Amino acid sequence: MSGLARLDPRRGALGLLLRVPIHLYHLGLGGLLGRRFLLLEVAGRRSGRPREVVLEVVSCESASDRYVVPAAWGSRAGWLRNLRAADGRAVVQVGRRRFAAVARELQRVEAAEALADYARRHRLAFRAVVVPLLLGRRAGAAPEALDELARRLPLVELRPAPSTGSLAEEPARSG
């Protein structure tokens, strides 16, 4: 069993720690996290109420506002299940910019390419944290590990929703 599979992000100290960045966005301080993280808001699949999570950005194309984020807890991640139930509709905030977004899950080949790019740009974090945590201590950063990660780790692409005239870009919340 991988390290993350044993952790429950909804409970205890881990749950509190994972919610701290959400409060930074609410205070208008999301810019402190740069483009490495984003706030995703999606309707709860059962309640319909807004649910928020801060996610690490694996890949970013600033010109098109395209962001790729991993579901570290795999297909059981609540935000991913909510996103699927919402037909990929969400709101994304990066820094102080907030926009309606549409999501799609990357295919395995696309995910492996995004992970390889991330591994090149963040070599130490990838080898020391990501691979051991998700695949176990004996795994390396070889292409086989990337392929296994792409199989286990859903990656989601978020882009601005097409403008329909009814969805205007929302200002960032403050306070």
XYZ file of C-alpha atoms in Angstrom:
175
model
C 0.000 0.000 0.000
C 1.416 3.412 -0.914
C 2.064 6.063 1.730
C -0.806 8.292 0.601
C -3.278 5.443 0.612
C -2.837 5.169 4.398
C -3.468 8.898 5.011
C -6.947 10.386 5.214
C -6.925 14.029 4.064
C -10.202 14.734 5.855
C -9.016 13.951 9.379
C -6.615 15.071 12.056
C -3.563 17.247 11.675
C -3.242 16.413 7.973
C -6.745 17.683 7.302
C -6.041 20.931 9.147
C -2.738 21.400 7.362
C -4.308 20.830 3.943
C -6.980 23.480 4.640
C -4.527 26.286 5.529
C -3.918 27.304 1.881
C -7.686 27.671 1.326
C -7.730 30.351 4.013
C -4.856 32.159 2.274
C -7.015 32.429 -0.856
C -9.990 33.644 1.194
C -7.797 36.354 2.708
C -6.717 37.504 -0.767
C -3.237 36.038 -0.235
C -3.404 33.282 -2.853
C -0.708 35.124 -4.786
C 1.788 33.993 -2.137
C 1.419 30.476 -3.540
C 2.228 31.668 -7.068
C 1.333 29.496 -10.053
C 2.497 26.307 -8.279
C -0.929 25.990 -6.652
C -4.540 26.821 -7.455
C -7.840 26.862 -5.629
C -10.503 24.643 -7.182
C -14.153 25.164 -6.292
C -16.655 22.554 -7.425
C -20.194 21.646 -6.388
C -20.438 18.750 -3.949
C -21.802 15.660 -5.686
C -24.363 14.997 -2.935
C -25.001 18.367 -1.291
C -24.541 20.633 -4.302
C -22.745 23.047 -1.956
C -19.437 24.592 -3.043
C -16.393 22.533 -2.039
C -12.860 23.906 -2.190
C -9.416 22.352 -2.388
C -5.965 23.739 -3.104
C -4.052 21.632 -5.618
C -0.468 21.616 -6.805
C -0.028 22.550 -10.453
C 1.995 19.994 -12.413
C 1.901 21.968 -15.652
C 0.854 25.501 -16.541
C 0.463 27.372 -19.819
C 0.038 30.988 -18.754
C -0.983 32.279 -22.189
C -4.001 29.957 -22.399
C -4.694 29.626 -18.650
C -4.306 25.842 -18.957
C -3.422 24.080 -15.725
C -2.809 20.394 -15.053
C -3.302 19.107 -11.509
C -2.878 15.622 -10.030
C -5.398 13.760 -7.900
C -2.850 12.571 -5.326
C -5.393 10.307 -3.641
C -6.278 8.772 -6.989
C -9.812 8.209 -8.184
C -11.084 8.294 -4.601
C -10.178 11.992 -4.214
C -13.381 13.779 -3.248
C -12.703 16.787 -5.466
C -12.220 14.519 -8.492
C -15.463 12.650 -7.804
C -17.243 16.004 -7.386
C -15.735 17.279 -10.635
C -16.888 14.183 -12.508
C -20.418 14.610 -11.101
C -20.395 18.287 -12.158
C -19.551 17.350 -15.763
C -16.166 19.041 -15.387
C -17.560 22.459 -14.430
C -15.681 24.323 -11.721
C -14.249 27.652 -10.659
C -10.482 28.087 -10.525
C -8.481 30.721 -8.727
C -4.784 31.258 -9.411
C -3.352 34.090 -7.356
C -6.090 36.739 -7.415
C -7.500 35.682 -10.813
C -10.725 33.675 -10.618
C -12.523 32.130 -13.599
C -15.121 29.547 -14.585
C -13.352 26.454 -15.856
C -13.959 23.169 -17.605
C -11.978 20.051 -16.825
C -10.957 16.891 -18.588
C -8.906 13.976 -17.386
C -5.690 13.401 -19.295
C -5.150 10.161 -21.147
C -2.337 7.949 -19.831
C 0.194 9.046 -22.479
C -0.561 12.726 -21.860
C -0.287 12.158 -18.107
C 3.089 10.416 -18.468
C 4.383 13.342 -20.566
C 3.175 15.888 -18.004
C 4.767 13.890 -15.176
C 8.061 13.579 -17.091
C 8.100 17.354 -17.590
C 7.341 17.892 -13.888
C 10.120 15.441 -12.939
C 12.608 17.429 -15.072
C 11.587 20.779 -13.561
C 11.306 19.569 -9.946
C 13.819 16.728 -9.877
C 14.497 16.687 -6.138
C 10.843 16.872 -5.044
C 9.873 14.250 -7.582
C 12.550 11.730 -6.583
C 12.500 12.385 -2.849
C 8.774 12.838 -2.235
C 6.411 12.082 -5.114
C 7.634 8.701 -6.312
C 8.357 7.166 -2.867
C 5.080 8.438 -1.429
C 2.968 7.136 -4.295
C 4.875 4.036 -5.353
C 6.886 3.060 -2.291
C 10.454 3.525 -1.144
C 12.057 1.212 -3.689
C 10.652 2.953 -6.756
C 12.932 5.200 -8.759
C 12.311 7.921 -11.328
C 12.792 5.594 -14.290
C 10.354 5.637 -17.222
C 8.641 2.603 -15.677
C 7.896 4.676 -12.567
C 6.466 7.479 -14.719
C 4.238 5.018 -16.534
C 3.076 3.497 -13.244
C 2.382 6.967 -11.817
C 0.392 7.886 -14.937
C -1.645 4.707 -14.443
C -2.322 5.361 -10.733
C -2.478 9.140 -10.587
C -5.317 10.843 -12.458
C -4.213 14.160 -13.943
C -6.826 16.776 -14.757
C -6.543 19.647 -17.200
C -8.402 22.835 -16.260
C -9.102 25.549 -18.848
C -11.300 28.646 -18.865
C -14.869 27.764 -19.775
C -15.999 28.997 -23.182
C -17.693 32.348 -22.819
C -21.462 32.055 -23.070
C -22.235 35.605 -22.095
C -23.798 34.412 -18.839
C -20.625 33.382 -17.030
C -18.572 36.466 -16.355
C -15.164 36.257 -14.797
C -15.601 36.520 -11.059
C -13.447 38.788 -8.898
C -11.357 37.131 -6.228
C -12.879 36.944 -2.775
C -11.394 38.933 0.014
C -11.824 38.535 3.752
